[in-house]
Coordinates of C-alpha atoms and ligand atoms in Angstrom, one line a residue:
X14 CA -7.9 -25.2 -13.6
X15 CA -6.8 -23.1 -10.9
X16 CA -9.4 -21.5 -8.5
X17 CA -7.7 -18.9 -6.5
X18 CA -8.7 -16.7 -3.7
X19 CA -7.5 -13.1 -3.9
X20 CA -7.5 -11.3 -0.3
X21 CA -6.2 -8.5 1.6
X22 CA -3.3 -9.4 4.2
X23 CA -3.6 -5.9 6.2
X24 CA -6.3 -3.5 7.5
X25 CA -8.2 -3.3 4.0
X26 CA -7.5 -0.9 0.9
X27 CA -4.3 -2.9 -0.3
X28 CA -5.5 -2.7 -3.9
X29 CA -7.5 -5.6 -4.1
X30 CA -9.8 -4.1 -6.7
X31 CA -6.9 -3.2 -8.9
X32 CA -5.3 -6.7 -8.5
X33 CA -8.7 -8.7 -9.4
X34 CA -9.4 -6.3 -12.4
X35 CA -6.0 -7.1 -13.7
X36 CA -6.0 -10.7 -13.1
X37 CA -9.9 -11.3 -14.4
X38 CA -9.1 -11.9 -17.9
X39 CA -7.5 -15.3 -16.7
X40 CA -10.9 -16.3 -15.1
X41 CA -14.6 -17.3 -15.9
X42 CA -16.2 -16.1 -12.7
X43 CA -15.5 -13.9 -9.9
X44 CA -17.2 -14.1 -6.7
X45 CA -17.3 -11.6 -3.6
X46 CA -18.0 -13.9 -0.8
X47 CA -18.3 -11.6 2.5
X48 CA -18.8 -8.0 3.5
X49 CA -21.0 -5.3 1.7
X50 CA -21.0 -1.9 0.8
X51 CA -18.7 -1.1 3.6
X52 CA -16.0 -2.3 0.9
X53 CA -14.5 0.6 -1.7
X54 CA -12.5 -1.5 -4.2
X55 CA -11.0 1.0 -7.0
X56 CA -10.9 0.1 -10.6
X57 CA -10.2 2.2 -13.8
X58 CA -12.5 1.9 -17.0
X59 CA -11.2 3.7 -19.9
X60 CA -9.1 6.2 -17.8
X61 CA -11.9 7.1 -15.4
X62 CA -11.8 5.9 -11.6
X63 CA -14.7 3.9 -10.6
X64 CA -15.4 2.4 -6.8
X65 CA -17.3 -0.7 -6.3
X66 CA -18.9 -1.5 -3.3
X67 CA -20.7 -4.7 -3.8
X68 CA -20.3 -5.8 -7.5
X69 CA -17.2 -8.0 -8.0
X70 CA -14.0 -6.3 -9.4
X71 CA -14.3 -8.5 -12.4
X72 CA -17.2 -6.5 -14.2
X73 CA -15.6 -4.2 -16.5
X74 CA -14.3 -7.3 -18.7
X75 CA -16.7 -8.5 -21.1
X76 CA -18.3 -12.1 -20.8
X77 CA -17.3 -12.8 -17.1
X78 CA -20.0 -14.0 -14.5
X79 CA -19.8 -11.7 -11.3
X80 CA -21.3 -13.6 -8.1
X81 CA -22.0 -12.3 -5.0
X82 CA -22.2 -15.1 -2.4
X83 CA -24.2 -16.1 0.6
X84 CA -21.6 -14.6 3.1
X85 CA -22.4 -10.9 1.6
X86 CA -24.4 -8.5 3.5
X87 CA -26.5 -6.8 1.1
X88 CA -28.3 -3.5 1.0
X89 CA -30.8 -3.9 -2.0
X90 CA -30.7 0.2 -2.7
X91 CA -26.7 0.4 -2.8
X92 CA -26.8 -3.2 -5.2
X93 CA -29.3 -1.5 -7.4
X94 CA -27.7 1.9 -7.6
X95 CA -24.1 0.2 -8.3
X96 CA -26.0 -1.8 -11.3
X97 CA -27.5 1.4 -12.8
X98 CA -24.2 3.3 -12.2
X99 CA -22.4 0.5 -14.3
X100 CA -25.0 0.6 -16.9
X101 CA -24.7 4.2 -17.1
X102 CA -20.9 3.7 -18.0
X103 CA -22.1 1.5 -21.2
X104 CA -21.7 -1.7 -19.6
X105 CA -23.8 -4.6 -20.5
X106 CA -25.2 -6.2 -17.3
X107 CA -27.7 -8.9 -18.4
X108 CA -27.0 -12.3 -17.1
X109 CA -23.6 -11.6 -15.8
X110 CA -24.7 -10.7 -12.3
X111 CA -25.9 -13.2 -9.8
X112 CA -26.7 -12.9 -6.0
X113 CA -27.3 -15.8 -3.5
X114 CA -30.6 -16.2 -2.2
X115 CA -28.9 -17.2 1.0
X116 CA -27.3 -13.6 1.4
X117 CA -28.5 -11.6 4.3
X118 CA -30.3 -8.4 4.1
X119 CA -29.4 -5.0 5.5
X120 CA -32.5 -3.2 6.5
X121 CA -32.9 0.4 7.6
X122 CA -32.9 -0.3 11.4
X123 CA -29.4 -2.0 11.2
X124 CA -28.0 1.2 10.1
X125 CA -29.8 3.2 13.0
X126 CA -28.7 0.8 15.6
X127 CA -25.1 1.0 14.5
X128 CA -25.1 4.9 15.0
X129 CA -26.6 4.0 18.3
X130 CA -23.9 1.5 19.5
X131 CA -21.1 3.6 17.9
X132 CA -22.4 6.5 20.1
X133 CA -22.7 4.5 23.0
X134 CA -18.9 3.2 23.0
X135 CA -17.7 7.0 23.0
X136 CA -13.9 6.7 22.7
X137 CA -14.4 3.1 22.3
X138 CA -16.0 3.4 19.2
X139 CA -15.0 0.9 16.4
X140 CA -15.4 3.7 13.6
X141 CA -17.4 1.6 11.3
X142 CA -18.3 2.7 8.1
X143 CA -22.2 3.1 9.2
X144 CA -23.4 0.8 6.8
X145 CA -25.5 -1.2 9.1
X146 CA -23.4 -4.3 8.3
X147 CA -22.3 -5.3 11.8
X148 CA -26.2 -5.4 13.2
X149 CA -27.1 -7.0 10.0
X150 CA -24.7 -9.8 10.6
X151 CA -25.7 -9.7 14.4
X152 CA -29.2 -10.7 13.0
X153 CA -27.8 -13.4 10.9
X154 CA -26.1 -14.9 13.9
X155 CA -29.2 -14.3 16.2
X156 CA -31.3 -16.1 13.4
X157 CA -33.8 -13.4 12.9
X158 CA -32.0 -12.0 9.7
X159 CA -34.1 -11.6 6.5
X160 CA -32.2 -13.1 3.3
X161 CA -32.2 -12.3 -0.1
X162 CA -34.7 -15.2 -1.0
X163 CA -37.5 -14.0 1.2
X164 CA -38.1 -11.1 -1.4
X165 CA -39.1 -13.7 -3.5
X166 CA -42.2 -14.6 -1.5
X167 CA -43.9 -11.3 -0.4
X168 CA -46.1 -13.0 2.2
X169 CA -42.9 -14.4 4.1
X170 CA -41.2 -10.9 3.7
X171 CA -44.0 -9.1 5.3
X172 CA -44.1 -11.3 8.3
X173 CA -40.3 -11.3 8.9
X174 CA -40.2 -7.2 8.4
X175 CA -43.4 -7.3 11.0
X176 CA -41.4 -9.4 13.4
X177 CA -38.2 -7.4 13.1
X178 CA -39.8 -4.2 13.3
X179 CA -41.6 -4.9 16.5
X180 CA -38.7 -6.0 17.9
X181 CA -36.3 -3.1 16.9
X182 CA -38.7 -0.7 17.9
X183 CA -38.3 -1.7 21.2
X184 CA -34.5 -0.8 21.1
X185 CA -35.0 2.1 19.2
X186 CA -37.2 3.7 21.8
X187 CA -34.3 3.1 24.3
X188 CA -32.2 4.9 22.1
X189 CA -34.6 7.9 21.9
X190 CA -35.3 7.2 18.2
X191 CA -38.5 7.3 16.3
X192 CA -40.3 4.0 16.0
X193 CA -40.3 2.6 12.2
X194 CA -43.3 1.5 10.4
X195 CA -43.3 -2.5 9.2
X196 CA -45.7 -1.4 6.4
X197 CA -43.3 1.6 4.9
X198 CA -40.3 -0.9 5.2
X199 CA -42.5 -3.5 3.4
X200 CA -43.3 -1.4 0.7
X201 CA -39.5 -0.4 -0.1
X202 CA -38.3 -4.0 0.1
X203 CA -41.1 -5.1 -2.1
X204 CA -40.2 -2.5 -4.7
X205 CA -36.6 -3.9 -4.6
X206 CA -37.8 -7.5 -4.6
X207 CA -39.1 -7.2 -8.0
X208 CA -36.0 -5.4 -9.3
X209 CA -33.5 -8.0 -7.6
X210 CA -35.6 -11.2 -8.5
X211 CA -33.8 -11.9 -11.8
X212 CA -30.2 -11.9 -10.0
X213 CA -31.4 -14.3 -7.3
X214 CA -29.9 -17.8 -7.7
X215 CA -28.5 -20.8 -5.5
X216 CA -24.9 -20.0 -5.7
X217 CA -23.8 -22.9 -4.3
X218 CA -25.3 -25.1 -6.9
X219 CA -24.0 -22.7 -9.6
X220 CA -20.4 -22.6 -8.7
X221 CA -20.4 -26.7 -8.3
X222 CA -21.9 -26.8 -12.2
X223 CA -19.2 -24.1 -13.3
X224 CA -16.5 -26.3 -11.3
X225 CA -17.7 -29.3 -12.8
X226 CA -17.5 -27.5 -16.4
X227 CA -13.7 -26.4 -15.6
X228 CA -14.7 -22.9 -15.5
X229 CA -12.0 -20.9 -13.4
X230 CA -13.0 -19.1 -10.5
X231 CA -11.6 -16.1 -8.8
X232 CA -12.8 -15.2 -5.0
X233 CA -12.6 -11.6 -4.1
X234 CA -12.3 -10.8 -0.5
X235 CA -13.2 -7.7 0.8
X236 CA -11.7 -5.8 3.9
X237 CA -8.2 -7.7 5.0
X238 CA -7.3 -10.4 7.4
X239 CA -6.6 -8.1 10.3
X240 CA -10.2 -6.6 9.9
X241 CA -11.5 -10.6 10.0
X242 CA -14.1 -11.3 12.9
X243 CA -12.0 -14.2 14.2
X244 CA -8.4 -13.4 13.4
X245 CA -8.5 -9.8 13.1
X246 CA -7.7 -7.3 15.9
X247 CA -11.2 -7.7 17.6
X248 CA -13.1 -6.1 18.6
X249 CA -11.5 -3.4 16.0
X250 CA -12.9 -5.6 13.0
X251 CA -15.5 -6.0 10.6
X252 CA -18.4 -8.4 11.0
X253 CA -17.5 -11.3 8.9
X254 CA -14.4 -13.5 7.8
X255 CA -12.4 -11.7 5.3
X256 CA -9.9 -14.5 5.5
X257 CA -9.6 -17.1 3.3
X258 CA -12.2 -19.6 5.3
X259 CA -14.7 -17.0 4.5
X260 CA -14.4 -17.9 0.5
X261 CA -15.9 -21.7 1.4
X262 CA -18.7 -20.3 4.0
X263 CA -19.5 -17.5 2.0
X264 CA -20.0 -19.5 -1.2
X265 CA -20.9 -22.9 -0.5
X266 CA -17.7 -24.4 -2.5
X267 CA -15.7 -26.6 -0.5
X268 CA -12.1 -26.0 0.3
X269 CA -10.8 -29.0 -1.9
X270 CA -12.0 -27.2 -4.6
X271 CA -9.7 -24.0 -4.2
X272 CA -6.3 -24.2 -5.6
X273 CA -4.2 -21.2 -4.0
X274 CA -5.0 -17.8 -1.9
X275 CA -2.9 -14.9 -3.2
X276 CA -2.5 -12.2 -0.8
X277 CA -2.2 -8.4 -1.4
X278 CA -0.2 -6.5 0.4
X279 CA 0.5 -2.5 0.1
X280 CA 4.2 -1.6 0.5
X281 CA 2.9 0.3 3.5
X282 CA 0.2 -0.3 5.8
X283 CA -2.9 1.9 6.0
X284 CA -6.0 1.6 8.6
X285 CA -9.4 3.6 8.5
X286 CA -11.1 3.5 11.7
X287 CA -10.5 3.0 15.5
X288 CA -8.1 0.0 17.3
X289 CA -4.3 -0.2 17.4
X290 CA -1.7 0.0 14.8
X291 CA 1.9 -0.3 15.9
X292 CA 3.7 0.9 13.1
X293 CA 1.4 3.9 12.6
X294 CA 3.3 7.1 11.8
X295 CA 2.0 10.9 12.2
X296 CA 3.0 14.0 11.6
X297 CA 4.7 15.2 7.9
X298 CA 5.6 11.5 7.1
X299 CA 2.5 10.2 7.6
X300 CA 0.8 13.0 5.6
X301 CA 3.5 12.5 2.9
X302 CA 2.3 8.9 3.1
X303 CA -1.4 9.7 2.6
X304 CA -1.0 12.6 -0.2
X305 CA 1.3 10.4 -2.0
X306 CA -0.8 7.4 -1.9
X307 CA -3.9 9.2 -1.9
X308 CA -4.8 7.4 1.1
X309 CA -8.5 8.6 2.0
X310 CA -11.0 6.0 2.3
X311 CA -12.6 5.0 -1.3
X312 CA -16.3 4.4 0.9
X313 CA -16.4 7.2 3.7
X314 CA -13.5 9.3 2.3
X315 CA -12.3 9.2 5.8
X316 CA -8.4 10.0 5.7
X317 CA -6.4 6.6 6.4
X318 CA -4.0 6.3 8.9
X319 CA -0.4 5.2 7.5
X320 CA 2.4 3.2 9.0
X321 CA 5.4 1.4 7.8
X322 CA 5.1 -2.1 6.5
X323 CA 4.4 -4.5 9.3
X324 CA 6.2 -7.9 8.4
X325 CA 5.0 -9.4 11.9
X326 CA 1.2 -8.4 10.9
X327 CA 1.7 -9.7 7.0
X328 CA 3.7 -13.0 8.3
X329 CA 0.6 -13.4 10.7
X330 CA -1.7 -13.0 7.6
X331 CA -0.2 -15.6 5.4
X332 CA -0.2 -17.8 8.1
X333 CA -4.0 -17.8 8.7
X334 CA -4.7 -17.9 5.3
X335 CA -2.3 -20.2 3.9
X336 CA -0.8 -17.6 1.7
X337 CA 2.8 -18.6 -0.1
X338 CA 2.5 -15.5 -2.9
X339 CA 1.9 -12.1 -2.8
X340 CA 0.8 -9.2 -4.9
X341 CA 2.8 -6.2 -3.7
X342 CA 1.1 -2.9 -4.4
X343 CA 1.9 0.7 -4.1
X344 CA 5.8 0.7 -3.9
X345 CA 5.8 3.7 -5.9
X346 CA 4.5 5.7 -3.0
X347 CA 7.7 5.4 -1.3
X348 CA 9.9 6.5 -4.3
X349 CA 11.0 9.4 -2.2
X350 CA 12.5 8.2 1.1
X351 CA 15.9 8.0 1.5
X352 CA 15.4 5.1 4.2
X353 CA 12.4 2.8 4.1
X354 CA 11.7 1.2 7.4
X355 CA 10.4 -2.3 7.8
X356 CA 8.7 -3.6 11.0
X357 CA 10.3 -7.2 11.8
X358 CA 9.1 -7.8 15.3
X359 CA 7.7 -6.2 18.5
X360 CA 8.9 -5.5 22.1
X361 CA 6.2 -6.1 24.5
X362 CA 7.1 -5.9 28.5
X363 CA 10.7 -6.2 27.5
X364 CA 10.2 -9.2 25.4
X365 CA 10.8 -10.0 21.6
X366 CA 7.5 -11.0 19.9
X367 CA 7.7 -12.5 16.2
X368 CA 4.1 -13.8 16.3
X369 CA 1.4 -11.0 15.7
X370 CA -0.9 -10.9 18.9
X371 CA -4.1 -9.8 17.9
X372 CA -5.3 -8.5 21.0
X373 CA -5.7 -4.8 21.1
X374 CA -4.6 -4.5 24.6
X375 CA -1.4 -6.2 23.6
X376 CA -0.9 -4.3 20.4
X377 CA -1.6 -1.0 22.1
X378 CA 1.7 -1.3 24.2
X379 CA 4.0 -3.1 21.7
X380 CA 6.8 -1.2 20.3
X381 CA 8.0 -2.0 16.7
X382 CA 11.4 -3.0 16.1
X383 CA 12.5 -1.8 12.5
X384 CA 15.1 -2.9 9.9
X385 CA 16.1 -0.1 7.9
X386 CA 16.6 -0.3 4.2
X387 CA 18.2 1.8 2.0
X388 CA 15.6 3.8 -0.3
X389 CA 15.5 3.5 -4.2
X390 CA 15.1 7.3 -4.7
X391 CA 13.6 6.8 -8.5
X392 CA 10.5 6.7 -9.9
X393 CA 8.8 3.5 -9.8
X394 CA 5.7 4.7 -10.9
X395 CA 3.8 3.3 -14.1
X396 CA 6.7 0.9 -14.7
X397 CA 5.9 -2.2 -16.7
X398 CA 8.9 -4.8 -17.0
X399 CA 11.0 -6.6 -14.4
X400 CA 14.3 -5.5 -16.0
X401 CA 13.5 -1.4 -15.1
X402 CA 13.2 -2.2 -11.3
X403 CA 16.3 -0.6 -9.1
X404 CA 18.2 -2.8 -7.3
X405 CA 17.6 -1.2 -4.0
X406 CA 13.7 -1.7 -4.8
X407 CA 14.5 -5.6 -5.5
X408 CA 16.5 -5.7 -2.5
X409 CA 13.2 -4.5 -0.4
X410 CA 11.2 -7.0 -2.0
X411 CA 13.6 -9.8 -1.0
X412 CA 13.6 -8.5 2.4
X413 CA 10.1 -8.6 2.8
X414 CA 10.0 -12.2 1.3
X415 CA 11.9 -13.5 4.0
X416 CA 10.2 -11.6 6.7
X417 CA 6.7 -13.0 5.5
X418 CA 7.6 -16.2 4.4
X419 CA 6.1 -15.6 0.9
X420 CA 6.9 -15.0 -2.5
X421 CA 6.0 -11.7 -4.4
X422 CA 5.0 -12.8 -7.8
X423 CA 3.2 -9.6 -8.9
X424 CA 4.2 -6.1 -8.4
X425 CA 1.7 -3.1 -8.8
X426 CA 3.4 0.2 -10.0
X427 CA 0.3 2.4 -10.1
X428 CA -3.4 2.4 -10.4
X429 CA -4.0 1.3 -13.9
X430 CA -4.1 -2.5 -15.2
X431 CA -1.1 -1.8 -17.2
X432 CA 0.9 -0.8 -14.4
X433 CA 1.3 -4.1 -13.2
X434 CA 4.5 -6.8 -13.2
X435 CA 4.1 -10.3 -13.2
X436 CA 7.3 -12.1 -11.9
X437 CA 8.5 -14.6 -14.6
X438 CA 7.6 -18.2 -13.8
X439 CA 6.1 -17.7 -10.4
X440 CA 2.6 -17.7 -11.1
X441 CA 2.3 -19.6 -14.5
X442 CA 0.4 -22.3 -12.7
X443 CA -2.5 -20.0 -11.3
X444 CA -2.9 -17.4 -14.4
X445 CA -3.0 -17.4 -18.1
X446 CA -0.6 -14.3 -18.8
X447 CA -1.6 -14.5 -22.6
X448 CA -5.4 -13.7 -21.6
X449 CA -4.4 -11.0 -19.2
X450 CA -2.0 -9.4 -21.8
X451 CA -4.6 -9.5 -24.3
X452 CA -6.4 -7.1 -22.4
X453 CA -3.8 -4.7 -21.6
X454 CA -3.4 -1.8 -24.4
Ligands
GDP58 P1 -9.2 -2.3 -2.4 O1 -10.1 -1.8 -0.9 O2 -8.3 -3.0 -1.4 O3 -9.5 -2.5 -3.2 O4 -8.2 -1.0 -2.5 P2 -8.7 0.8 -2.8 O5 -9.1 0.6 -4.0 O6 -9.3 1.0 -1.5 O7 -7.3 1.8 -2.2 C1 -6.4 1.4 -3.3 C2 -6.2 2.7 -3.8 O8 -4.8 2.6 -4.4 C3 -7.1 3.0 -5.1 O9 -7.2 4.4 -5.1 C4 -6.1 2.7 -6.1 O10 -6.4 3.0 -7.4 C5 -4.5 2.8 -5.8 N1 -3.6 1.8 -6.2 C6 -3.7 0.3 -6.3 N2 -2.4 -0.1 -6.7 C7 -1.7 1.1 -6.9 C8 -0.4 1.3 -7.1 O11 0.6 0.3 -7.3 N3 0.1 2.6 -7.2 C9 -0.3 3.5 -6.6 N4 0.0 4.7 -6.7 N5 -2.1 3.3 -6.4 C10 -2.5 2.2 -6.6
IMO59 P1 -12.2 -2.9 1.5 O1 -13.0 -3.9 1.0 C1 -10.8 -0.3 5.2 C2 -13.1 -1.2 8.6 C3 -13.9 0.3 8.9 C4 -13.7 -0.2 10.7 C5 -14.2 -1.5 10.8 C6 -15.7 -2.1 11.3 O2 -12.3 -1.4 0.8 O3 -10.7 -3.2 2.0 P2 -17.7 -2.0 9.1 O4 -18.6 -1.0 8.6 O5 -17.3 -3.0 8.5 O6 -18.6 -2.5 10.6 O7 -16.2 -1.0 10.1 O8 -13.7 -2.1 9.2 N1 -13.3 -1.2 7.0 C7 -12.8 -1.0 6.3 N2 -11.4 -0.5 6.1 N3 -11.3 -0.9 4.1 C8 -12.5 -1.5 4.0 O9 -13.0 -2.4 3.0 C9 -13.1 -1.7 5.0 N4 -14.4 -2.2 5.2 C10 -14.3 -1.8 6.9 O10 -13.4 1.6 8.7 O11 -12.5 0.4 11.1
MG60 MG1 -11.0 -0.3 -0.2

């Protein structure tokens, strides 16, 4: 029984939500292990677009357990709103959502402090989603965070809120923000406590039991490897481990219980927010990518910066995650181009670099070196069968495989579940194709 991590190999928005939703029939449990409502995972439900921020992208399928691990930063209001939105769509939410008691809570002061630090950074701002994610993880590391489990004892909750608010008010005074009132925050969070209590469990114990029962687990990454706090382009990163290691620390499942890591890579690359991006393209071509790929943030609506596929960056992501298989998404966006560029190395101070340097001060100065491939100039959008794929596109796929040293095993050709091709014989050990096909109309 395979337990698999599915994660992004770029700067997020690779199409993880689509791939997780597609693969879900093959698994029993879908687990988010890090991040919070900074994520925006797009899935389609009965032809309608739905963006999930916190709930795992398996929720559209019946009888799947969706778990939020201890690695999550949880905004309780966003969590409850997402659940009521799912209910309003007619989805059954009873005992199929579980929340770790060790996950950290995002508090009202986190968002305020984030706005302040972003302002202070001026031109060097990270361009965060301003959801309070960074400050919540700061408090976790500083050992003053308030956890989901603290909601279960109102005396503890009150004490922790009072301590934190007294402290945070000192900072807010410096920032010339108005003081917060501990009692108001306590009352708000005590209200959430009642609604959230039924979802709270010990996730590590639960997952260990399910693994013993041979249930199959899919770990859903948020953000992407280049946004990982350790392996990303620090400081232009998010504040959690979006790479494979995060699946263990963010759930309490040991690495020996996880069988594979499937990387999701977009056929080009995008980035939202600040930080270097060597293959970024501006002007009309950049806009064409944005329009064809609908590259506008699923969470903040910001236009995504677009660029050619960066094989140096994706090869790096494959290395730090131990990825040998890739789901390739959105190649249909490139249908119209005569030539397709792939960055295969960087030049830095006259020298050729093949290993991705995560330091922004190096990345800002590298010049990407491209291989130019012939465009396929035919419609890939919506194709469902390998035999329909044009030879020029397959050449492009093989070229990428060599450049990133990983095999492409799934090709996505559109937003909908059925617009997906599984390459024969390449992923049979990890997924049950029959189960997947049975959910595709
Ligand atoms: P995530 O954060 O990695 O889940 O990705 P997002 O949902 O933020 O962004 C991916 C976008 O691309 C969404 O709007 C998806 O509906 C869309 N998408 C996913 N796969 C494909 C594909 O193969 N082709 C096209 N055209 N769109 C896709
Ligand atoms: P999904 O899961 C793309 C980016 C922000 C910013 C940086 C830090 O949909 O791929 P944060 O609010 O996390 O402190 O912001 O990370 N970022 C994302 N970019 N997709 C995401 O999630 C992102 N989540 C955060 O734009 O540059
Ligand atoms: Mg997204």
